[in-house]
Amino acid sequence: MGALEVIDPAFIQAPEHRPKPESVQANNVPLIDLSPLAAQEPDPGALESLVAQIGQACKDWGFFQVINHGVALHLREKMELVSKQFFAMQKDEKKKVARDEVKPLGYNPPQMKEVCQQYGAEMEKLGHKLLELIALSLGLERDRFKGFFEGGTTSFIRLNHYPPCPVPDLALGVGRHKDAGALTVLAQDEVGGLQVKRKSDGEWILVHPTPNAYIVNVGDIIQVWSNDKYESVEHRVKVNAERERFSIPYFMNPTHDTKVEPLDELLSSRNAAKYRAYCWGEFFATRKLSNFKKLHVENVQIYHYKN
């Protein structure tokens, strides 16, 4: 049986979207050391340099990796273990907690709940540190974004499993897309596969795994808040012919009733608002519904709110 006979045709990409056999390695996706944040008495110069690095990465790439981030390795390893244990379960068992149109975020089996809650709490802490740095890089108050996440956020964790694919040059694990939320913090394993569309030339760049690092990208909400100063960038996932791949993204999103619009502090007579306000909860619900129902129209995007 040929390779094309063992893969669902739905996963075959149009020729213009197929990955190249050899990927460009992303040696220049910024790798940023967050250790200045851990100092009891932070060095102002080190903090200023860190903020500048974050701002430059957000502007040039929309993506960066962080090390010395403060998330305990043993907790990440526990999260990775329960993910692998779950995907190793029988199909009938996994179906009991499957995502569907009624519960599009899915439900965790009881044995995973505690680990997911602990890991989610650490991701939230790291996410707020990153949002503070991004706020400072935009010339805003450190806690400018904090209020958008108080009172019950819509943040969530996703566990991804990509089985080996016999035709890795014809298919993708995840097609090209931008993240709709505020911030994504990704743990990927040593197999790798994440590709970022480089802003300078549109080339798809493979983000090489860095041990115990997290890959961070700004989402559509930060693009709107910053009035396009920081752009949410397209990315996708390659599959591997021999090895399965696991990844765990944390999507940091504001409260359901958040009104997303360019921040007043960043607007001026020369920099008018480029977007109309929209309700994040309604936007989020529409995006999630499209995972399970053909809408017969283009999914909602932030450019639909462009002025």
PDB file of C-alpha atoms in Angstrom:
ATOM      1  CA  MET A   1       0.000   0.000   0.000  1.00  0.00           C
ATOM      2  CA  GLY A   2       1.439   3.375  -1.015  1.00  0.00           C
ATOM      3  CA  ALA A   3       1.912   6.287   1.378  1.00  0.00           C
ATOM      4  CA  LEU A   4      -0.896   8.266  -0.223  1.00  0.00           C
ATOM      5  CA  GLU A   5      -3.296   5.387   0.427  1.00  0.00           C
ATOM      6  CA  VAL A   6      -2.746   5.443   4.191  1.00  0.00           C
ATOM      7  CA  ILE A   7      -3.340   9.149   4.800  1.00  0.00           C
ATOM      8  CA  ASP A   8      -6.681  10.919   4.821  1.00  0.00           C
ATOM      9  CA  PRO A   9      -6.833  13.150   1.705  1.00  0.00           C
ATOM     10  CA  ALA A  10      -8.154  15.935   3.938  1.00  0.00           C
ATOM     11  CA  PHE A  11      -4.623  16.335   5.315  1.00  0.00           C
ATOM     12  CA  ILE A  12      -2.991  16.765   1.909  1.00  0.00           C
ATOM     13  CA  GLN A  13      -2.075  20.430   1.474  1.00  0.00           C
ATOM     14  CA  ALA A  14      -2.496  22.447  -1.685  1.00  0.00           C
ATOM     15  CA  PRO A  15       0.858  22.631  -3.542  1.00  0.00           C
ATOM     16  CA  GLU A  16       1.488  26.249  -2.537  1.00  0.00           C
ATOM     17  CA  HIS A  17       1.127  25.368   1.184  1.00  0.00           C
ATOM     18  CA  ARG A  18       3.226  22.207   1.280  1.00  0.00           C
ATOM     19  CA  PRO A  19       6.389  22.316   3.410  1.00  0.00           C
ATOM     20  CA  LYS A  20       9.749  22.182   1.692  1.00  0.00           C
ATOM     21  CA  PRO A  21      11.748  18.958   2.171  1.00  0.00           C
ATOM     22  CA  GLU A  22      14.535  20.915   3.843  1.00  0.00           C
ATOM     23  CA  SER A  23      13.545  23.614   6.329  1.00  0.00           C
ATOM     24  CA  VAL A  24      15.499  26.754   7.062  1.00  0.00           C
ATOM     25  CA  GLN A  25      16.726  26.573  10.654  1.00  0.00           C
ATOM     26  CA  ALA A  26      15.663  29.504  12.824  1.00  0.00           C
ATOM     27  CA  ASN A  27      18.966  30.287  14.475  1.00  0.00           C
ATOM     28  CA  ASN A  28      17.967  33.929  14.612  1.00  0.00           C
ATOM     29  CA  VAL A  29      14.596  33.621  16.364  1.00  0.00           C
ATOM     30  CA  PRO A  30      15.562  35.556  19.505  1.00  0.00           C
ATOM     31  CA  LEU A  31      16.534  33.523  22.571  1.00  0.00           C
ATOM     32  CA  ILE A  32      15.957  35.715  25.629  1.00  0.00           C
ATOM     33  CA  ASP A  33      17.272  35.123  29.158  1.00  0.00           C
ATOM     34  CA  LEU A  34      14.707  36.105  31.797  1.00  0.00           C
ATOM     35  CA  SER A  35      17.100  35.673  34.756  1.00  0.00           C
ATOM     36  CA  PRO A  36      17.147  39.449  35.547  1.00  0.00           C
ATOM     37  CA  LEU A  37      13.550  39.036  36.750  1.00  0.00           C
ATOM     38  CA  ALA A  38      14.654  36.545  39.429  1.00  0.00           C
ATOM     39  CA  ALA A  39      17.105  38.922  41.142  1.00  0.00           C
ATOM     40  CA  GLN A  40      16.047  40.119  44.600  1.00  0.00           C
ATOM     41  CA  GLU A  41      17.235  43.595  43.667  1.00  0.00           C
ATOM     42  CA  PRO A  42      16.914  43.782  39.861  1.00  0.00           C
ATOM     43  CA  ASP A  43      19.658  45.690  38.081  1.00  0.00           C
ATOM     44  CA  PRO A  44      17.949  48.596  36.270  1.00  0.00           C
ATOM     45  CA  GLY A  45      20.336  48.274  33.343  1.00  0.00           C
ATOM     46  CA  ALA A  46      19.706  44.551  32.972  1.00  0.00           C
ATOM     47  CA  LEU A  47      15.948  45.081  33.142  1.00  0.00           C
ATOM     48  CA  GLU A  48      16.105  47.872  30.563  1.00  0.00           C
ATOM     49  CA  SER A  49      18.094  45.597  28.250  1.00  0.00           C
ATOM     50  CA  LEU A  50      15.595  42.772  28.756  1.00  0.00           C
ATOM     51  CA  VAL A  51      12.653  45.033  27.910  1.00  0.00           C
ATOM     52  CA  ALA A  52      14.443  46.204  24.765  1.00  0.00           C
ATOM     53  CA  GLN A  53      15.103  42.612  23.679  1.00  0.00           C
ATOM     54  CA  ILE A  54      11.452  41.695  24.185  1.00  0.00           C
ATOM     55  CA  GLY A  55      10.280  44.725  22.226  1.00  0.00           C
ATOM     56  CA  GLN A  56      12.658  44.064  19.339  1.00  0.00           C
ATOM     57  CA  ALA A  57      11.621  40.400  19.173  1.00  0.00           C
ATOM     58  CA  CYS A  58       7.925  41.303  19.157  1.00  0.00           C
ATOM     59  CA  LYS A  59       8.480  43.864  16.412  1.00  0.00           C
ATOM     60  CA  ASP A  60      10.804  41.860  14.159  1.00  0.00           C
ATOM     61  CA  TRP A  61       9.496  38.324  14.625  1.00  0.00           C
ATOM     62  CA  GLY A  62       6.355  38.167  16.758  1.00  0.00           C
ATOM     63  CA  PHE A  63       8.102  35.111  18.253  1.00  0.00           C
ATOM     64  CA  PHE A  64      10.922  34.460  20.708  1.00  0.00           C
ATOM     65  CA  GLN A  65      12.191  31.764  23.069  1.00  0.00           C
ATOM     66  CA  VAL A  66      12.804  32.284  26.780  1.00  0.00           C
ATOM     67  CA  ILE A  67      15.183  30.530  29.171  1.00  0.00           C
ATOM     68  CA  ASN A  68      15.634  30.932  32.947  1.00  0.00           C
ATOM     69  CA  HIS A  69      11.903  31.545  33.034  1.00  0.00           C
ATOM     70  CA  GLY A  70      11.229  30.244  36.539  1.00  0.00           C
ATOM     71  CA  VAL A  71       8.997  27.278  35.622  1.00  0.00           C
ATOM     72  CA  ALA A  72      10.266  24.176  37.420  1.00  0.00           C
ATOM     73  CA  LEU A  73      11.535  21.472  35.053  1.00  0.00           C
ATOM     74  CA  HIS A  74       9.943  18.678  37.108  1.00  0.00           C
ATOM     75  CA  LEU A  75       6.494  20.218  36.647  1.00  0.00           C
ATOM     76  CA  ARG A  76       6.952  20.457  32.890  1.00  0.00           C
ATOM     77  CA  GLU A  77       8.129  16.842  32.846  1.00  0.00           C
ATOM     78  CA  LYS A  78       5.024  15.751  34.802  1.00  0.00           C
ATOM     79  CA  MET A  79       2.834  17.573  32.306  1.00  0.00           C
ATOM     80  CA  GLU A  80       4.623  15.923  29.384  1.00  0.00           C
ATOM     81  CA  LEU A  81       4.267  12.510  31.042  1.00  0.00           C
ATOM     82  CA  VAL A  82       0.503  12.732  31.580  1.00  0.00           C
ATOM     83  CA  SER A  83       0.133  13.935  27.993  1.00  0.00           C
ATOM     84  CA  LYS A  84       1.993  10.897  26.658  1.00  0.00           C
ATOM     85  CA  GLN A  85       0.031   8.588  28.952  1.00  0.00           C
ATOM     86  CA  PHE A  86      -3.233  10.032  27.691  1.00  0.00           C
ATOM     87  CA  PHE A  87      -2.404   9.676  24.010  1.00  0.00           C
ATOM     88  CA  ALA A  88      -1.239   6.086  24.643  1.00  0.00           C
ATOM     89  CA  MET A  89      -4.723   5.150  25.899  1.00  0.00           C
ATOM     90  CA  GLN A  90      -7.165   3.110  23.842  1.00  0.00           C
ATOM     91  CA  LYS A  91      -9.239   5.136  21.378  1.00  0.00           C
ATOM     92  CA  ASP A  92     -12.511   4.353  23.176  1.00  0.00           C
ATOM     93  CA  GLU A  93     -11.105   5.724  26.441  1.00  0.00           C
ATOM     94  CA  LYS A  94      -9.900   8.923  24.809  1.00  0.00           C
ATOM     95  CA  LYS A  95     -13.272   9.443  23.148  1.00  0.00           C
ATOM     96  CA  LYS A  96     -14.906   9.722  26.573  1.00  0.00           C
ATOM     97  CA  VAL A  97     -13.292  13.150  27.010  1.00  0.00           C
ATOM     98  CA  ALA A  98     -13.308  14.224  23.369  1.00  0.00           C
ATOM     99  CA  ARG A  99     -13.896  17.837  22.358  1.00  0.00           C
ATOM    100  CA  ASP A 100     -17.086  18.509  20.457  1.00  0.00           C
ATOM    101  CA  GLU A 101     -19.435  21.336  19.503  1.00  0.00           C
ATOM    102  CA  VAL A 102     -21.066  21.361  22.960  1.00  0.00           C
ATOM    103  CA  LYS A 103     -17.811  21.311  24.924  1.00  0.00           C
ATOM    104  CA  PRO A 104     -15.213  22.687  22.460  1.00  0.00           C
ATOM    105  CA  LEU A 105     -12.478  22.956  25.102  1.00  0.00           C
ATOM    106  CA  GLY A 106     -12.777  19.309  26.150  1.00  0.00           C
ATOM    107  CA  TYR A 107     -12.477  17.872  29.644  1.00  0.00           C
ATOM    108  CA  ASN A 108      -9.457  16.336  31.406  1.00  0.00           C
ATOM    109  CA  PRO A 109      -9.596  12.811  32.875  1.00  0.00           C
ATOM    110  CA  PRO A 110      -9.524  13.030  36.715  1.00  0.00           C
ATOM    111  CA  GLN A 111      -5.933  11.787  36.996  1.00  0.00           C
ATOM    112  CA  MET A 112      -4.731  14.662  34.822  1.00  0.00           C
ATOM    113  CA  LYS A 113      -6.620  17.407  36.607  1.00  0.00           C
ATOM    114  CA  GLU A 114      -4.153  18.195  39.395  1.00  0.00           C
ATOM    115  CA  VAL A 115      -1.117  18.244  37.105  1.00  0.00           C
ATOM    116  CA  CYS A 116      -2.910  20.482  34.583  1.00  0.00           C
ATOM    117  CA  GLN A 117      -3.996  22.878  37.319  1.00  0.00           C
ATOM    118  CA  GLN A 118      -0.463  23.150  38.726  1.00  0.00           C
ATOM    119  CA  TYR A 119       1.057  23.625  35.301  1.00  0.00           C
ATOM    120  CA  GLY A 120      -1.609  26.134  34.287  1.00  0.00           C
ATOM    121  CA  ALA A 121      -0.903  28.215  37.404  1.00  0.00           C
ATOM    122  CA  GLU A 122       2.800  28.367  36.516  1.00  0.00           C
ATOM    123  CA  MET A 123       2.016  29.273  32.921  1.00  0.00           C
ATOM    124  CA  GLU A 124      -0.227  32.079  34.143  1.00  0.00           C
ATOM    125  CA  LYS A 125       2.610  33.455  36.302  1.00  0.00           C
ATOM    126  CA  LEU A 126       5.040  33.327  33.397  1.00  0.00           C
ATOM    127  CA  GLY A 127       2.465  34.858  31.070  1.00  0.00           C
ATOM    128  CA  HIS A 128       1.968  37.849  33.361  1.00  0.00           C
ATOM    129  CA  LYS A 129       5.747  38.376  33.591  1.00  0.00           C
ATOM    130  CA  LEU A 130       5.910  38.436  29.807  1.00  0.00           C
ATOM    131  CA  LEU A 131       2.928  40.769  29.505  1.00  0.00           C
ATOM    132  CA  GLU A 132       4.601  43.175  31.924  1.00  0.00           C
ATOM    133  CA  LEU A 133       7.750  43.189  29.801  1.00  0.00           C
ATOM    134  CA  ILE A 134       5.722  43.712  26.630  1.00  0.00           C
ATOM    135  CA  ALA A 135       3.824  46.580  28.266  1.00  0.00           C
ATOM    136  CA  LEU A 136       7.087  48.256  29.289  1.00  0.00           C
ATOM    137  CA  SER A 137       8.487  47.785  25.785  1.00  0.00           C
ATOM    138  CA  LEU A 138       5.479  49.712  24.431  1.00  0.00           C
ATOM    139  CA  GLY A 139       6.096  52.554  26.871  1.00  0.00           C
ATOM    140  CA  LEU A 140       3.104  51.586  29.024  1.00  0.00           C
ATOM    141  CA  GLU A 141       2.797  51.047  32.754  1.00  0.00           C
ATOM    142  CA  ARG A 142       4.080  47.634  33.817  1.00  0.00           C
ATOM    143  CA  ASP A 143       0.643  46.391  34.908  1.00  0.00           C
ATOM    144  CA  ARG A 144      -1.286  47.938  31.998  1.00  0.00           C
ATOM    145  CA  PHE A 145      -2.626  44.568  30.799  1.00  0.00           C
ATOM    146  CA  LYS A 146      -3.358  43.087  34.221  1.00  0.00           C
ATOM    147  CA  GLY A 147      -6.960  44.278  34.479  1.00  0.00           C
ATOM    148  CA  PHE A 148      -7.958  42.468  31.288  1.00  0.00           C
ATOM    149  CA  PHE A 149      -7.250  39.119  32.975  1.00  0.00           C
ATOM    150  CA  GLU A 150      -8.874  39.658  36.376  1.00  0.00           C
ATOM    151  CA  GLY A 151     -12.130  37.981  37.337  1.00  0.00           C
ATOM    152  CA  GLY A 152     -11.866  34.772  35.321  1.00  0.00           C
ATOM    153  CA  THR A 153      -9.824  34.515  32.147  1.00  0.00           C
ATOM    154  CA  THR A 154     -10.518  32.339  29.125  1.00  0.00           C
ATOM    155  CA  SER A 155      -6.957  30.975  29.059  1.00  0.00           C
ATOM    156  CA  PHE A 156      -6.467  27.281  28.365  1.00  0.00           C
ATOM    157  CA  ILE A 157      -3.907  24.500  27.846  1.00  0.00           C
ATOM    158  CA  ARG A 158      -3.900  22.242  24.809  1.00  0.00           C
ATOM    159  CA  LEU A 159      -2.151  18.870  24.562  1.00  0.00           C
ATOM    160  CA  ASN A 160      -0.995  18.090  21.017  1.00  0.00           C
ATOM    161  CA  HIS A 161       0.111  14.752  19.603  1.00  0.00           C
ATOM    162  CA  TYR A 162       1.403  14.402  16.052  1.00  0.00           C
ATOM    163  CA  PRO A 163       1.854  10.742  14.976  1.00  0.00           C
ATOM    164  CA  PRO A 164       4.518   9.914  12.373  1.00  0.00           C
ATOM    165  CA  CYS A 165       3.318  10.774   8.874  1.00  0.00           C
ATOM    166  CA  PRO A 166       4.389   8.746   5.805  1.00  0.00           C
ATOM    167  CA  VAL A 167       4.175  11.809   3.527  1.00  0.00           C
ATOM    168  CA  PRO A 168       5.617  14.700   5.575  1.00  0.00           C
ATOM    169  CA  ASP A 169       6.202  16.799   2.468  1.00  0.00           C
ATOM    170  CA  LEU A 170       2.524  16.747   1.491  1.00  0.00           C
ATOM    171  CA  ALA A 171       0.828  17.231   4.847  1.00  0.00           C
ATOM    172  CA  LEU A 172       1.000  19.503   7.878  1.00  0.00           C
ATOM    173  CA  GLY A 173       0.299  18.790  11.536  1.00  0.00           C
ATOM    174  CA  VAL A 174      -1.371  22.196  11.797  1.00  0.00           C
ATOM    175  CA  GLY A 175      -1.916  24.474   8.827  1.00  0.00           C
ATOM    176  CA  ARG A 176      -0.834  28.096   8.699  1.00  0.00           C
ATOM    177  CA  HIS A 177      -2.681  30.313  11.167  1.00  0.00           C
ATOM    178  CA  LYS A 178      -2.370  33.165  13.636  1.00  0.00           C
ATOM    179  CA  ASP A 179      -3.311  32.917  17.311  1.00  0.00           C
ATOM    180  CA  ALA A 180      -6.415  34.891  18.207  1.00  0.00           C
ATOM    181  CA  GLY A 181      -5.618  35.493  21.885  1.00  0.00           C
ATOM    182  CA  ALA A 182      -3.130  37.670  23.715  1.00  0.00           C
ATOM    183  CA  LEU A 183      -0.096  35.453  24.208  1.00  0.00           C
ATOM    184  CA  THR A 184       0.883  31.829  23.532  1.00  0.00           C
ATOM    185  CA  VAL A 185       3.535  30.029  25.579  1.00  0.00           C
ATOM    186  CA  LEU A 186       4.590  26.745  23.965  1.00  0.00           C
ATOM    187  CA  ALA A 187       6.506  23.764  25.317  1.00  0.00           C
ATOM    188  CA  GLN A 188       7.655  21.600  22.402  1.00  0.00           C
ATOM    189  CA  ASP A 189       9.642  18.378  22.622  1.00  0.00           C
ATOM    190  CA  GLU A 190      13.006  17.614  21.060  1.00  0.00           C
ATOM    191  CA  VAL A 191      11.440  16.461  17.771  1.00  0.00           C
ATOM    192  CA  GLY A 192      10.460  19.986  16.788  1.00  0.00           C
ATOM    193  CA  GLY A 193       8.311  20.969  13.841  1.00  0.00           C
ATOM    194  CA  LEU A 194       7.091  24.505  14.529  1.00  0.00           C
ATOM    195  CA  GLN A 195       7.621  26.831  11.576  1.00  0.00           C
ATOM    196  CA  VAL A 196       7.305  30.612  11.713  1.00  0.00           C
ATOM    197  CA  LYS A 197       6.714  32.819   8.681  1.00  0.00           C
ATOM    198  CA  ARG A 198       9.597  35.270   8.725  1.00  0.00           C
ATOM    199  CA  LYS A 199       8.359  38.834   8.361  1.00  0.00           C
ATOM    200  CA  SER A 200      11.363  40.041   6.371  1.00  0.00           C
ATOM    201  CA  ASP A 201      10.896  37.709   3.380  1.00  0.00           C
ATOM    202  CA  GLY A 202       7.915  35.384   3.997  1.00  0.00           C
ATOM    203  CA  GLU A 203      10.172  32.327   4.323  1.00  0.00           C
ATOM    204  CA  TRP A 204       8.990  29.493   6.574  1.00  0.00           C
ATOM    205  CA  ILE A 205      11.576  29.085   9.338  1.00  0.00           C
ATOM    206  CA  LEU A 206      11.887  25.979  11.531  1.00  0.00           C
ATOM    207  CA  VAL A 207      12.217  26.853  15.227  1.00  0.00           C
ATOM    208  CA  HIS A 208      14.861  24.482  16.521  1.00  0.00           C
ATOM    209  CA  PRO A 209      14.021  23.092  20.000  1.00  0.00           C
ATOM    210  CA  THR A 210      16.026  24.539  22.889  1.00  0.00           C
ATOM    211  CA  PRO A 211      16.086  22.325  26.009  1.00  0.00           C
ATOM    212  CA  ASN A 212      13.683  23.573  28.721  1.00  0.00           C
ATOM    213  CA  ALA A 213      12.926  26.766  26.806  1.00  0.00           C
ATOM    214  CA  TYR A 214       9.463  28.096  26.056  1.00  0.00           C
ATOM    215  CA  ILE A 215       8.489  29.516  22.689  1.00  0.00           C
ATOM    216  CA  VAL A 216       6.393  32.673  23.009  1.00  0.00           C
ATOM    217  CA  ASN A 217       4.364  34.465  20.383  1.00  0.00           C
ATOM    218  CA  VAL A 218       2.137  37.514  20.511  1.00  0.00           C
ATOM    219  CA  GLY A 219      -1.442  36.960  19.397  1.00  0.00           C
ATOM    220  CA  ASP A 220      -4.034  39.048  17.591  1.00  0.00           C
ATOM    221  CA  ILE A 221      -5.128  40.821  20.776  1.00  0.00           C
ATOM    222  CA  ILE A 222      -1.679  42.304  21.357  1.00  0.00           C
ATOM    223  CA  GLN A 223      -1.589  43.315  17.702  1.00  0.00           C
ATOM    224  CA  VAL A 224      -4.819  45.259  18.247  1.00  0.00           C
ATOM    225  CA  TRP A 225      -3.795  46.670  21.643  1.00  0.00           C
ATOM    226  CA  SER A 226      -0.513  47.890  20.135  1.00  0.00           C
ATOM    227  CA  ASN A 227      -2.306  49.270  17.063  1.00  0.00           C
ATOM    228  CA  ASP A 228      -0.178  47.096  14.760  1.00  0.00           C
ATOM    229  CA  LYS A 229       3.192  47.938  16.334  1.00  0.00           C
ATOM    230  CA  TYR A 230       3.521  44.257  17.259  1.00  0.00           C
ATOM    231  CA  GLU A 231       2.126  41.839  14.697  1.00  0.00           C
ATOM    232  CA  SER A 232       0.647  38.397  15.274  1.00  0.00           C
ATOM    233  CA  VAL A 233       2.611  36.193  12.871  1.00  0.00           C
ATOM    234  CA  GLU A 234       1.557  33.141  10.864  1.00  0.00           C
ATOM    235  CA  HIS A 235       2.937  29.783  11.941  1.00  0.00           C
ATOM    236  CA  ARG A 236       2.338  26.107  11.201  1.00  0.00           C
ATOM    237  CA  VAL A 237       3.574  22.645  12.237  1.00  0.00           C
ATOM    238  CA  LYS A 238       5.515  20.153  10.130  1.00  0.00           C
ATOM    239  CA  VAL A 239       5.096  16.428  10.730  1.00  0.00           C
ATOM    240  CA  ASN A 240       7.870  13.860  10.994  1.00  0.00           C
ATOM    241  CA  ALA A 241       8.137  10.668   8.962  1.00  0.00           C
ATOM    242  CA  GLU A 242       9.682   8.548  11.735  1.00  0.00           C
ATOM    243  CA  ARG A 243       8.932  10.120  15.110  1.00  0.00           C
ATOM    244  CA  GLU A 244       5.813  11.205  16.944  1.00  0.00           C
ATOM    245  CA  ARG A 245       5.825  14.725  18.350  1.00  0.00           C
ATOM    246  CA  PHE A 246       4.243  16.227  21.454  1.00  0.00           C
ATOM    247  CA  SER A 247       3.695  19.873  22.303  1.00  0.00           C
ATOM    248  CA  ILE A 248       1.833  21.762  25.029  1.00  0.00           C
ATOM    249  CA  PRO A 249       0.717  25.304  24.226  1.00  0.00           C
ATOM    250  CA  TYR A 250      -0.769  27.611  26.848  1.00  0.00           C
ATOM    251  CA  PHE A 251      -3.071  30.211  25.348  1.00  0.00           C
ATOM    252  CA  MET A 252      -3.281  33.296  27.561  1.00  0.00           C
ATOM    253  CA  ASN A 253      -6.570  35.059  26.949  1.00  0.00           C
ATOM    254  CA  PRO A 254      -8.448  37.866  28.740  1.00  0.00           C
ATOM    255  CA  THR A 255     -11.844  37.736  30.413  1.00  0.00           C
ATOM    256  CA  HIS A 256     -14.907  36.923  28.345  1.00  0.00           C
ATOM    257  CA  ASP A 257     -16.312  40.454  28.473  1.00  0.00           C
ATOM    258  CA  THR A 258     -13.068  42.223  27.513  1.00  0.00           C
ATOM    259  CA  LYS A 259     -13.520  44.895  24.861  1.00  0.00           C
ATOM    260  CA  VAL A 260     -10.491  44.626  22.587  1.00  0.00           C
ATOM    261  CA  GLU A 261      -9.379  47.859  20.929  1.00  0.00           C
ATOM    262  CA  PRO A 262      -6.192  49.907  20.448  1.00  0.00           C
ATOM    263  CA  LEU A 263      -4.973  51.374  23.737  1.00  0.00           C
ATOM    264  CA  ASP A 264      -5.557  55.102  24.140  1.00  0.00           C
ATOM    265  CA  GLU A 265      -2.002  55.729  25.337  1.00  0.00           C
ATOM    266  CA  LEU A 266      -0.614  54.564  21.990  1.00  0.00           C
ATOM    267  CA  LEU A 267      -2.901  56.680  19.819  1.00  0.00           C
ATOM    268  CA  SER A 268      -2.299  60.183  18.521  1.00  0.00           C
ATOM    269  CA  SER A 269      -3.203  62.445  15.648  1.00  0.00           C
ATOM    270  CA  ARG A 270      -0.492  60.684  13.631  1.00  0.00           C
ATOM    271  CA  ASN A 271      -1.410  57.212  14.851  1.00  0.00           C
ATOM    272  CA  ALA A 272      -5.183  56.839  14.704  1.00  0.00           C
ATOM    273  CA  ALA A 273      -6.899  53.639  15.833  1.00  0.00           C
ATOM    274  CA  LYS A 274      -6.600  51.001  13.123  1.00  0.00           C
ATOM    275  CA  TYR A 275      -9.305  48.737  14.595  1.00  0.00           C
ATOM    276  CA  ARG A 276     -12.867  49.009  15.844  1.00  0.00           C
ATOM    277  CA  ALA A 277     -13.580  47.525  19.254  1.00  0.00           C
ATOM    278  CA  TYR A 278     -14.847  43.950  19.508  1.00  0.00           C
ATOM    279  CA  CYS A 279     -15.971  41.707  22.359  1.00  0.00           C
ATOM    280  CA  TRP A 280     -13.391  39.005  22.995  1.00  0.00           C
ATOM    281  CA  GLY A 281     -15.920  36.474  24.327  1.00  0.00           C
ATOM    282  CA  GLU A 282     -18.086  36.656  21.210  1.00  0.00           C
ATOM    283  CA  PHE A 283     -15.026  36.518  18.949  1.00  0.00           C
ATOM    284  CA  PHE A 284     -13.613  33.536  20.881  1.00  0.00           C
ATOM    285  CA  ALA A 285     -16.905  31.613  20.781  1.00  0.00           C
ATOM    286  CA  THR A 286     -17.200  32.026  17.013  1.00  0.00           C
ATOM    287  CA  ARG A 287     -13.642  30.816  16.470  1.00  0.00           C
ATOM    288  CA  LYS A 288     -14.225  27.740  18.641  1.00  0.00           C
ATOM    289  CA  LEU A 289     -17.506  26.876  16.925  1.00  0.00           C
ATOM    290  CA  SER A 290     -15.735  26.747  13.573  1.00  0.00           C
ATOM    291  CA  ASN A 291     -13.637  23.816  14.827  1.00  0.00           C
ATOM    292  CA  PHE A 292     -16.701  21.588  14.664  1.00  0.00           C
ATOM    293  CA  LYS A 293     -19.147  23.180  12.223  1.00  0.00           C
ATOM    294  CA  LYS A 294     -18.721  24.302   8.634  1.00  0.00           C
ATOM    295  CA  LEU A 295     -19.602  27.989   8.683  1.00  0.00           C
ATOM    296  CA  HIS A 296     -19.552  28.352   4.859  1.00  0.00           C
ATOM    297  CA  VAL A 297     -17.917  31.741   5.347  1.00  0.00           C
ATOM    298  CA  GLU A 298     -14.430  32.808   6.298  1.00  0.00           C
ATOM    299  CA  ASN A 299     -13.764  32.452  10.019  1.00  0.00           C
ATOM    300  CA  VAL A 300     -13.780  35.730  11.945  1.00  0.00           C
ATOM    301  CA  GLN A 301     -10.416  37.545  11.836  1.00  0.00           C
ATOM    302  CA  ILE A 302      -9.176  40.770  13.390  1.00  0.00           C
ATOM    303  CA  TYR A 303      -8.860  42.399   9.971  1.00  0.00           C
ATOM    304  CA  HIS A 304     -12.644  42.263   9.792  1.00  0.00           C
ATOM    305  CA  TYR A 305     -12.490  45.014  12.422  1.00  0.00           C
ATOM    306  CA  LYS A 306      -9.992  47.168  10.536  1.00  0.00           C
ATOM    307  CA  ASN A 307     -10.898  50.839  10.178  1.00  0.00           C
TER     308      ASN A 307
END
